[in-house]
Amino acid sequence: MKNWAVRGLSRRRMTTAFPRGEPESVAPWSTIPVKVREGTVLCPADAIHDNSVIAEKCISCGRCSDAFAPGGNVRTVLVRRADGVFRKSFNIFIIDTGSCGACNLEVKALTNPIYDMHRLGIFFTSTPRHADALLVVGVMSENMKEPLKKAYEAMPYPKLVFAVGACAVSGGILGKSIEETLNADVIVPGCPPSPFTILDALLKSREG
Amino acid sequence: MDDSLSAVFRIGDELLCVKGHQSTSLQPCTITELDSYENSIALLGQHDFPRELPEKFNFNLGPVAGGLLESVKMNVYTDGERIVEIRPDPSFKNRNIHMRKSGIDEALLKMERVNGVYAASFGTAFCLAVEEIQQSPADYDTQLTRILISELERITNHIHVIAKLSEGASQNVATQHLFSLEERVRRIISEYFGHRFFYGLNSIGGLEREVNTNGLGGRISSVVDEFNSIWDALASSRLFLDRLQTTCFAKKEWTVGPVVRAADFKYDARLSGYLPYADIGFEVASDDTGDVLSRALVRQHEVEISSRMIEEICRKVRKVGKKRDLSSDKNGWSVKRVETPGGDMILFLGISGGFVTDFGIRSASMANILAFAKGATSGILTDFTFAWESFGFWISEMGDYI
């Protein structure tokens, strides 16, 4: 026990200053690119129109790097509907409708001591019956349509739905968006979105 | 002579198989012939378990449940607390990814997203297959950089798997130290390679972004030192070891990755030389018991070996420039066997006119899922978590392709 206590203290504070401060580490190509010069660009996700990137479609592949550079901004979420009732405590149920695994790990990372979402009153719950929000990752696979609908129906009101990652938001390059099955209240772009972006989305959705 | 069944691909109406742990040659085969192999059912994706088990309690978990990172259904049959049988059903999140008729570069990006957690090794396998068809191998520094990213991926993945084992054993302080180490490695990766999962880095003939390895070896070595110290502390906990030891034996020659190496079979696709592993001091980690603890020990040893190889590569390669070569118009097919963190993945790829014409993957999770189902049987229900996590499954890589 002493061993673990000493080890914990010797690591000092590792929790991020976010959201009060700026993110300490941002993966450049996880943020939405911005145009910096002229160049030929063939976007595999059809995310570039009129010299700007549609965040919902961008798959963070960097194939536009001849003309675009990472924007570096993690606060790129789109909140269609927020609810202030969740300000003090916010319970989230995660559902994977067809992800590659990366979004799952970035969401899971929110519980590690570095992001520590519990300090902000946000918790994961293991059943939709206790959930305030449904956090959906991955493209809409055929076999997950029914479990997704059932999970949503099992949730009490009021409730929010988050589409997390390019696959859930727009289908990316692999399939269909979840929005054909369920309307999302909060759009979290990125492939996968940075844990900071997901945290930002969770916080903004409680500001209603 | 190792002639265990490794992969089966259906090309049109024809069945082709790959045998052994090193081979990449395709042989025609029939369903009847495949039935003689213990693992053939898993490879064909036709789980033919008995339907009725009288007087047993059917305990269903998933496809959506707390604690499961991905969507998968487990039909668990129990007699008291003892597991009589497990039927995993990974089909729920099957994405039916459209690979055929995709352009080569688009297919590479899709390949990275088959299993995002193994994007570096999946992307590398795809690039190697295309480069073989086009008869234009990447230069030596690019090959070493591909080893570099694959080994970084292995370290991150193995730390994650051991953190999940620790979480299952309620070693919560150790778990959080391990998850924070995983985050440290992801941040180092994003700093050096531009993306936390290496997305978009691999390219046909080279790399899509410039890579500078200055200081990388030392930083990874420091993470691995801390990981080893946490592992030593965990391994001194009798509570932790008791949960892992003699749990879920899997001693099957047809398994792959840390699972087969923990059963004293020294199989590793990296020995085949698809990349110059021999030049950087690669060695195979193994153990002989074949239980959950053995698999954890193999992973811990592999983290050390990967760290040493990363330091060696950083000494040899300081900087690699951006390079892409899609100029060749050669057609053909290739079979590549690449060691992902979960075990060897076999890729069958055909291209014609710049588009994918044939595509198939036998992933490590597909190769090992039947060994899990067999190994966890006769254990007790509370051992389920350790059995599952020790294999390091990713359901995402078990889907179908169109």
XYZ file of C-alpha atoms in Angstrom:
610
model
C 0.000 0.000 0.000
C 2.839 2.360 0.942
C 4.378 1.603 -2.396
C 1.286 2.763 -4.301
C 0.819 5.857 -2.125
C 4.431 6.958 -2.666
C 4.184 6.256 -6.359
C 1.006 8.343 -6.634
C 2.522 11.285 -4.783
C 5.764 11.142 -6.760
C 3.825 11.530 -10.014
C 2.415 14.797 -8.638
C -0.673 16.264 -10.261
C -1.232 14.781 -13.713
C -4.819 15.950 -14.336
C -5.305 18.384 -17.197
C -6.109 22.075 -16.613
C -8.827 21.757 -19.275
C -11.544 23.138 -19.468
C -10.299 26.218 -17.535
C -6.914 26.077 -19.244
C -5.916 25.035 -22.732
C -5.218 21.377 -23.680
C -1.629 20.346 -22.898
C -1.366 17.988 -25.876
C -3.298 18.003 -29.126
C -2.748 15.519 -31.936
C -2.464 17.871 -34.931
C -4.239 15.693 -37.482
C -7.117 14.965 -35.104
C -8.170 18.597 -35.429
C -10.024 20.060 -38.391
C -7.589 21.304 -41.092
C -7.593 24.872 -42.408
C -6.369 26.088 -45.788
C -2.861 27.578 -45.671
C -1.722 27.584 -49.326
C -2.756 26.694 -52.846
C -2.426 23.065 -53.845
C -4.163 20.085 -55.368
C -6.471 18.338 -52.936
C -8.424 15.129 -53.424
C -10.368 14.509 -50.225
C -11.388 10.821 -49.926
C -14.266 11.806 -47.626
C -15.545 14.634 -49.840
C -15.125 16.953 -46.853
C -13.594 19.944 -48.643
C -15.873 22.504 -50.290
C -15.199 26.159 -51.072
C -11.695 26.002 -49.596
C -12.881 24.911 -46.169
C -13.329 21.595 -44.410
C -16.723 20.242 -43.354
C -15.866 19.083 -39.831
C -18.589 16.418 -39.753
C -17.088 14.616 -42.762
C -13.343 14.967 -42.089
C -11.643 11.618 -41.330
C -8.302 13.117 -40.174
C -6.318 11.364 -42.899
C -4.154 14.375 -43.782
C -4.418 13.688 -47.523
C -5.139 17.436 -47.947
C -1.723 18.422 -46.547
C -0.584 19.957 -49.876
C -2.945 22.866 -49.219
C -4.255 22.431 -45.671
C -2.636 22.273 -42.214
C -4.084 21.084 -38.889
C -6.219 23.798 -37.294
C -5.236 22.812 -33.744
C -8.669 23.692 -32.320
C -10.296 21.020 -30.133
C -13.453 23.048 -29.450
C -15.243 22.098 -32.665
C -18.426 20.457 -31.395
C -21.881 21.369 -32.623
C -24.527 21.466 -29.885
C -28.040 21.361 -31.323
C -29.712 20.945 -27.968
C -28.350 21.329 -24.432
C -29.972 20.780 -21.056
C -28.895 22.593 -17.883
C -30.580 20.005 -15.687
C -27.447 17.851 -16.063
C -25.132 20.576 -14.726
C -24.407 18.886 -11.391
C -24.383 15.238 -12.399
C -24.289 13.678 -15.834
C -24.496 9.917 -16.434
C -23.524 8.559 -19.811
C -24.157 5.238 -21.541
C -21.826 4.336 -24.403
C -23.015 2.304 -27.373
C -20.798 1.050 -30.180
C -22.818 0.697 -33.380
C -19.840 -0.220 -35.604
C -16.623 1.527 -34.682
C -13.011 0.686 -35.446
C -12.162 0.818 -31.731
C -10.336 4.156 -31.729
C -13.364 6.220 -30.642
C -14.035 3.653 -27.899
C -10.526 4.156 -26.505
C -10.739 7.964 -26.662
C -14.042 7.892 -24.767
C -12.608 5.405 -22.279
C -9.582 7.708 -21.802
C -11.868 10.285 -20.153
C -11.796 8.202 -16.968
C -8.007 8.094 -16.693
C -6.326 10.409 -14.154
C -5.254 12.802 -16.916
C -8.753 13.720 -18.162
C -10.560 12.596 -14.997
C -14.121 13.483 -16.040
C -15.392 12.494 -12.594
C -14.033 15.788 -11.197
C -16.580 17.514 -13.459
C -19.525 15.409 -12.271
C -19.583 13.183 -15.359
C -19.845 9.416 -14.997
C -20.309 6.321 -17.155
C -23.222 4.114 -16.281
C -23.580 0.450 -17.191
C -27.271 0.586 -18.095
C -29.306 2.984 -20.259
C -31.978 3.028 -17.526
C -29.675 5.213 -15.415
C -28.336 7.304 -18.292
C -28.864 10.995 -19.041
C -27.045 10.767 -22.354
C -26.416 8.157 -25.005
C -22.951 8.414 -26.526
C -22.873 6.648 -29.887
C -19.621 5.663 -31.646
C -19.196 4.005 -35.050
C -21.118 3.725 -38.313
C -24.686 2.472 -38.203
C -24.330 -1.255 -38.738
C -27.495 -3.122 -39.618
C -27.462 -5.477 -36.625
C -27.021 -2.654 -34.097
C -30.094 -0.647 -35.173
C -32.404 -2.534 -32.847
C -30.095 -2.461 -29.780
C -29.581 1.293 -30.360
C -33.328 1.993 -30.493
C -33.957 -0.191 -27.447
C -31.199 1.542 -25.453
C -32.684 4.950 -26.335
C -36.199 3.868 -25.402
C -34.950 2.491 -22.063
C -33.526 5.879 -21.027
C -35.532 8.186 -18.756
C -36.400 11.771 -19.789
C -34.785 14.251 -20.216
C -32.087 12.686 -22.402
C -29.467 13.640 -24.943
C -27.844 11.774 -27.830
C -24.209 12.357 -28.817
C -22.820 11.262 -32.198
C -19.094 10.824 -31.543
C -16.587 10.589 -34.383
C -16.825 10.977 -38.154
C -18.393 7.513 -38.583
C -21.333 8.200 -36.252
C -21.749 11.766 -37.501
C -21.554 11.308 -41.273
C -20.652 7.664 -41.932
C -17.070 8.661 -42.782
C -15.692 6.440 -45.544
C -17.034 3.188 -44.101
C -20.804 3.350 -43.891
C -23.863 5.294 -42.787
C -24.403 7.879 -40.073
C -26.417 6.986 -36.973
C -28.720 9.895 -37.781
C -30.694 7.687 -40.149
C -31.794 5.792 -37.040
C -31.622 8.345 -34.219
C -31.342 12.143 -34.229
C -28.227 13.409 -32.484
C -28.375 16.433 -30.161
C -24.611 16.886 -30.025
C -22.200 16.374 -32.935
C -18.587 15.542 -32.023
C -16.405 15.558 -35.160
C -12.983 13.926 -35.520
C -11.533 10.561 -36.483
C -11.337 9.831 -33.664
C -12.184 13.031 -31.765
C -9.586 14.078 -29.204
C -10.607 13.289 -25.600
C -10.525 17.078 -25.102
C -13.134 17.503 -27.843
C -15.374 14.839 -26.284
C -14.980 16.467 -22.856
C -15.814 19.857 -24.378
C -18.967 18.371 -25.924
C -20.075 16.867 -22.615
C -19.579 20.209 -20.850
C -21.315 22.325 -23.498
C -24.337 20.028 -23.573
C -24.963 20.915 -19.899
C -25.011 24.651 -20.491
C -28.668 24.903 -21.538
C 6.394 -29.464 -39.981
C 3.715 -27.053 -38.802
C 0.702 -27.446 -41.095
C -2.037 -26.066 -38.864
C -4.771 -24.161 -40.671
C -4.169 -20.403 -40.615
C -6.634 -18.778 -42.968
C -9.356 -19.521 -45.477
C -10.405 -17.073 -48.184
C -13.364 -17.488 -50.502
C -12.501 -16.084 -53.927
C -15.545 -16.378 -56.169
C -16.667 -19.982 -55.803
C -13.198 -21.203 -54.845
C -11.864 -21.828 -51.339
C -8.170 -21.085 -50.800
C -6.295 -21.687 -47.573
C -2.998 -20.723 -45.942
C -1.309 -23.319 -43.727
C 1.393 -23.076 -41.076
C 2.638 -20.115 -39.061
C 5.052 -18.617 -41.608
C 3.636 -19.434 -45.042
C 1.923 -16.924 -47.288
C 1.168 -19.348 -50.115
C -2.432 -20.080 -51.080
C -3.612 -23.643 -51.705
C -6.966 -24.810 -53.046
C -9.040 -26.660 -50.476
C -12.540 -28.048 -49.911
C -15.007 -27.720 -47.039
C -14.607 -31.443 -46.331
C -10.839 -31.120 -46.050
C -11.178 -28.109 -43.736
C -13.426 -30.058 -41.381
C -10.443 -32.164 -40.317
C -8.936 -29.122 -38.605
C -9.896 -28.331 -35.029
C -10.161 -24.618 -35.736
C -11.750 -24.661 -39.186
C -15.207 -23.685 -37.940
C -13.899 -20.459 -36.454
C -11.996 -19.562 -39.582
C -15.040 -19.975 -41.762
C -17.145 -18.012 -39.317
C -19.642 -20.850 -38.974
C -19.966 -21.380 -35.245
C -21.776 -24.682 -35.107
C -22.319 -25.185 -31.383
C -25.066 -27.441 -30.022
C -28.315 -25.525 -29.601
C -29.817 -27.330 -26.609
C -28.122 -27.709 -23.251
C -30.790 -29.070 -20.852
C -30.669 -28.180 -17.154
C -28.155 -25.388 -17.694
C -28.690 -21.712 -17.001
C -28.259 -19.507 -20.052
C -26.618 -16.239 -19.031
C -26.623 -13.679 -21.850
C -24.291 -10.710 -21.882
C -24.422 -7.980 -24.536
C -24.405 -6.977 -27.291
C -24.568 -3.753 -25.281
C -23.503 -3.958 -21.671
C -21.436 -1.998 -19.196
C -17.861 -3.244 -19.098
C -17.817 -4.350 -22.733
C -15.703 -1.914 -24.730
C -17.239 -3.058 -28.021
C -20.587 -4.542 -28.992
C -20.482 -8.331 -28.757
C -22.954 -10.863 -27.482
C -21.892 -13.663 -25.159
C -24.164 -16.640 -24.706
C -22.794 -18.162 -21.531
C -24.171 -21.479 -20.281
C -23.548 -22.135 -16.608
C -24.043 -24.968 -14.164
C -23.948 -23.270 -10.797
C -20.996 -20.896 -11.019
C -19.142 -23.101 -13.500
C -19.131 -22.181 -17.176
C -20.262 -25.134 -19.288
C -20.045 -23.380 -22.619
C -19.539 -19.967 -24.180
C -20.768 -18.925 -27.622
C -19.395 -15.505 -28.538
C -21.351 -13.727 -31.276
C -19.256 -10.916 -32.782
C -21.657 -10.263 -35.671
C -23.594 -7.331 -34.161
C -21.186 -4.589 -35.194
C -20.299 -6.146 -38.536
C -19.823 -3.172 -40.869
C -19.633 -5.005 -44.225
C -16.873 -2.647 -45.316
C -16.842 -2.032 -49.078
C -13.277 -2.786 -50.125
C -13.677 -4.102 -53.655
C -13.782 -1.392 -56.334
C -12.094 1.078 -53.957
C -9.074 2.983 -55.261
C -5.781 1.902 -53.707
C -5.298 4.979 -51.517
C -8.939 4.969 -50.394
C -8.663 1.246 -49.576
C -5.547 1.979 -47.471
C -7.531 4.503 -45.394
C -10.352 1.975 -44.990
C -7.824 -0.697 -44.012
C -6.525 1.534 -41.194
C -10.105 1.795 -39.926
C -10.809 -1.945 -39.983
C -9.161 -1.936 -36.576
C -8.158 1.599 -35.605
C -6.192 0.359 -32.617
C -3.925 -1.627 -34.973
C -3.945 1.009 -37.748
C -0.138 1.042 -38.051
C 0.211 -2.695 -38.634
C -2.938 -2.990 -40.777
C -1.771 -0.047 -42.905
C 1.720 -1.549 -43.147
C 0.319 -4.904 -44.314
C -1.721 -3.200 -47.010
C 1.225 -1.103 -48.227
C 3.517 -4.169 -48.300
C 0.956 -6.103 -50.358
C 0.504 -3.275 -52.894
C 4.274 -2.687 -53.101
C 4.817 -6.404 -53.748
C 2.240 -6.400 -56.549
C 3.781 -3.257 -58.009
C 7.312 -4.675 -57.517
C 8.488 -1.432 -55.914
C 9.455 -1.998 -52.275
C 9.793 1.018 -49.984
C 13.299 2.195 -49.068
C 15.120 0.839 -46.009
C 14.441 3.850 -43.761
C 10.708 3.649 -44.501
C 10.763 -0.049 -43.655
C 12.441 0.678 -40.319
C 9.924 3.453 -39.622
C 7.112 0.982 -40.267
C 8.658 -1.295 -37.619
C 8.902 1.732 -35.332
C 5.195 2.550 -35.556
C 4.147 -1.096 -35.300
C 6.192 -1.538 -32.107
C 4.838 1.697 -30.597
C 1.376 0.348 -31.343
C 2.310 -2.918 -29.615
C 3.507 -1.109 -26.474
C 0.307 0.965 -26.243
C -1.885 -2.060 -26.835
C -0.095 -4.310 -24.325
C -0.212 -1.623 -21.622
C -3.952 -1.318 -22.314
C -4.524 -5.084 -22.058
C -2.610 -5.348 -18.778
C -4.504 -2.294 -17.441
C -7.780 -4.076 -18.285
C -6.597 -7.222 -16.457
C -5.657 -5.089 -13.477
C -9.066 -3.356 -13.646
C -10.779 -6.753 -13.667
C -8.903 -7.703 -10.512
C -10.000 -4.419 -8.858
C -6.390 -3.231 -8.557
C -7.718 0.268 -9.083
C -4.625 2.311 -8.230
C -2.406 0.234 -10.516
C -5.093 0.399 -13.207
C -5.137 4.187 -13.199
C -1.324 4.341 -13.284
C -1.391 2.028 -16.325
C -4.135 3.973 -18.121
C -2.209 7.202 -17.557
C 0.890 5.512 -19.024
C -1.171 4.494 -22.065
C -2.207 8.138 -22.437
C 1.444 9.218 -22.173
C 2.401 6.924 -25.046
C -0.536 8.169 -27.154
C 0.608 11.743 -26.592
C 4.182 10.876 -27.578
C 2.827 9.170 -30.712
C 0.721 12.207 -31.614
C 3.693 14.528 -31.107
C 5.999 12.534 -33.397
C 3.534 11.151 -35.945
C 0.708 13.715 -35.984
C -2.085 11.369 -34.918
C -2.737 9.332 -31.776
C -3.570 6.183 -33.811
C -1.173 6.690 -36.760
C -4.098 7.414 -39.112
C -2.972 8.671 -42.490
C 0.730 8.064 -41.837
C 1.331 5.004 -44.006
C 1.454 5.500 -47.725
C 2.175 3.310 -50.742
C 5.941 3.512 -51.249
C 6.670 5.622 -48.185
C 5.111 7.773 -45.509
C 2.516 10.526 -45.877
C 4.174 12.783 -43.288
C 7.767 13.621 -42.425
C 8.988 11.778 -39.318
C 11.776 12.985 -37.027
C 12.740 10.457 -34.342
C 14.960 12.741 -32.271
C 14.487 11.912 -28.558
C 11.728 9.331 -29.188
C 13.732 6.285 -28.003
C 14.580 7.839 -24.633
C 11.012 8.926 -23.948
C 9.590 5.488 -24.724
C 12.303 3.843 -22.654
C 11.297 6.002 -19.678
C 7.627 4.977 -20.079
C 8.630 1.302 -20.273
C 10.775 1.608 -17.112
C 7.756 2.951 -15.279
C 5.545 0.243 -16.769
C 7.962 -2.432 -15.539
C 8.004 -0.950 -12.077
C 4.168 -0.983 -11.965
C 4.166 -4.559 -13.269
C 6.645 -5.610 -10.549
C 4.392 -4.099 -7.908
C 1.332 -5.814 -9.418
C 3.162 -9.139 -9.660
C 3.954 -8.980 -5.951
C 0.226 -8.902 -5.180
C -1.003 -12.406 -4.403
C -4.583 -11.186 -4.967
C -3.737 -10.197 -8.529
C -1.770 -13.335 -9.360
C -4.437 -15.633 -7.931
C -6.977 -14.311 -10.427
C -4.627 -14.821 -13.392
C -2.882 -18.063 -12.576
C -4.435 -21.307 -13.926
C -7.274 -19.300 -15.479
C -8.427 -20.008 -19.046
C -5.758 -22.299 -20.486
C -5.284 -21.952 -24.240
C -2.591 -24.289 -25.526
C -3.502 -24.582 -29.175
C -0.954 -24.534 -31.951
C -3.422 -22.812 -34.303
C -3.718 -19.705 -32.120
C -1.620 -16.621 -32.853
C 0.232 -13.762 -31.168
C 0.839 -13.585 -27.418
C -1.713 -16.412 -27.006
C 0.310 -18.984 -28.967
C 3.636 -17.711 -27.569
C 2.304 -18.051 -24.000
C 1.676 -21.725 -24.819
C 5.364 -22.304 -25.587
C 5.054 -22.164 -29.377
C 7.585 -19.637 -30.602
C 5.544 -18.489 -33.590
C 5.858 -14.874 -34.635
C 5.284 -13.467 -38.125
C 8.120 -10.997 -37.529
C 10.545 -13.915 -37.874
C 9.551 -14.265 -41.538
C 11.345 -11.037 -42.402
C 8.525 -9.079 -44.049
C 10.337 -6.086 -42.538
C 14.032 -5.980 -41.452
C 13.410 -7.096 -37.851
C 16.611 -9.154 -37.922
C 18.694 -5.946 -38.157
C 17.406 -4.446 -34.914
C 17.750 -7.288 -32.424
C 14.273 -8.817 -32.538
C 13.680 -11.776 -30.248
C 10.551 -13.816 -29.535
C 9.020 -13.616 -26.061
C 7.392 -16.791 -24.821
C 6.107 -18.632 -21.770
C 4.996 -22.210 -21.242
C 1.861 -22.368 -19.107
C -0.751 -21.023 -21.498
C -2.953 -19.386 -18.849
C -3.952 -15.728 -18.373
C -0.792 -15.016 -16.349
C 1.393 -16.471 -19.116
C -0.242 -14.238 -21.687
C 0.280 -11.197 -19.453
C 3.948 -12.161 -18.928
C 4.485 -12.490 -22.679
C 2.968 -9.052 -23.224
C 5.134 -7.543 -20.478
C 8.253 -9.082 -22.035
C 7.203 -7.891 -25.506
C 6.895 -4.323 -24.237
C 10.570 -4.500 -23.165
C 11.696 -6.010 -26.479
C 9.719 -3.422 -28.471
C 11.275 -0.612 -26.454
C 14.784 -1.905 -27.207
C 13.981 -2.174 -30.917
C 12.554 1.355 -30.934
C 15.770 2.715 -29.397
C 17.812 0.853 -32.011
C 15.685 2.229 -34.867
C 15.947 5.770 -33.486
C 19.754 5.382 -33.566
C 19.630 4.243 -37.206
C 16.941 6.581 -38.559
C 16.870 10.278 -37.648
C 14.519 11.625 -40.254
C 12.280 10.186 -42.966
C 10.753 12.416 -45.593
C 7.263 12.415 -47.044
C 6.954 10.082 -50.001
C 4.115 8.458 -51.926
C 4.309 6.352 -55.074
C 1.074 5.380 -56.813
C 2.568 5.582 -60.295
C 2.747 1.853 -61.045
C -0.103 0.295 -63.021
C 0.807 -3.367 -62.387
C -1.997 -5.796 -61.566
C -1.910 -8.968 -59.499
C -2.487 -10.348 -56.023
C -0.485 -10.763 -52.844
C -0.794 -12.493 -49.467
C 0.866 -10.742 -46.524
C 1.231 -11.973 -42.973
C 1.986 -9.174 -40.531
C 2.304 -9.386 -36.745
C -0.250 -7.028 -35.168
C -0.194 -6.552 -31.379
C -2.890 -9.244 -31.083
C -1.121 -11.738 -33.333
C -0.483 -12.318 -36.992
C -2.990 -10.951 -39.470
C -3.185 -12.469 -42.947
C -4.217 -10.178 -45.767
C -5.216 -11.362 -49.230
C -5.288 -8.498 -51.719
C -5.868 -8.361 -55.456
C -5.607 -5.170 -57.476
C -6.321 -4.361 -61.107
C -6.299 -1.032 -62.905
C -5.623 0.871 -59.676
C -8.625 -0.643 -57.881
C -9.067 -3.417 -55.320
C -10.557 -6.515 -56.933
C -10.117 -9.129 -54.179
C -9.847 -8.613 -50.461
C -9.849 -10.797 -47.368
C -8.452 -10.654 -43.843
C -7.890 -13.367 -41.247
C -7.374 -11.242 -38.150
C -5.764 -12.292 -34.876
C -9.093 -12.019 -33.058
C -10.705 -14.377 -35.588
C -7.880 -16.878 -35.145
C -8.120 -16.835 -31.344
C -11.844 -16.570 -30.598
C -12.446 -20.328 -30.598
C -9.482 -20.857 -28.239
C -11.107 -18.366 -25.835
C -14.459 -20.182 -26.023
C -12.757 -23.515 -25.330
C -10.385 -22.155 -22.663
C -13.027 -20.313 -20.657
C -15.245 -23.413 -20.566
C -14.992 -25.247 -17.227
C -13.768 -22.072 -15.541
C -15.995 -20.104 -13.196
C -18.128 -17.139 -14.200
C -16.051 -14.591 -12.258
C -12.982 -15.615 -14.295
C -14.748 -14.535 -17.477
C -13.289 -10.993 -17.427
C -9.700 -12.227 -17.130
C -10.182 -14.835 -19.823
C -11.659 -12.301 -22.252
C -9.247 -9.436 -21.593
C -6.125 -11.640 -21.696
C -6.745 -12.401 -25.388
C -6.879 -8.698 -26.270
C -9.767 -9.144 -28.708
C -10.979 -6.420 -31.054
C -14.426 -7.186 -32.454
C -13.940 -4.506 -35.107
C -11.451 -6.735 -36.972
C -13.854 -9.691 -37.101
C -16.245 -8.293 -39.674
C -16.988 -9.056 -43.324
C -15.842 -7.219 -46.449
C -17.658 -6.580 -49.677
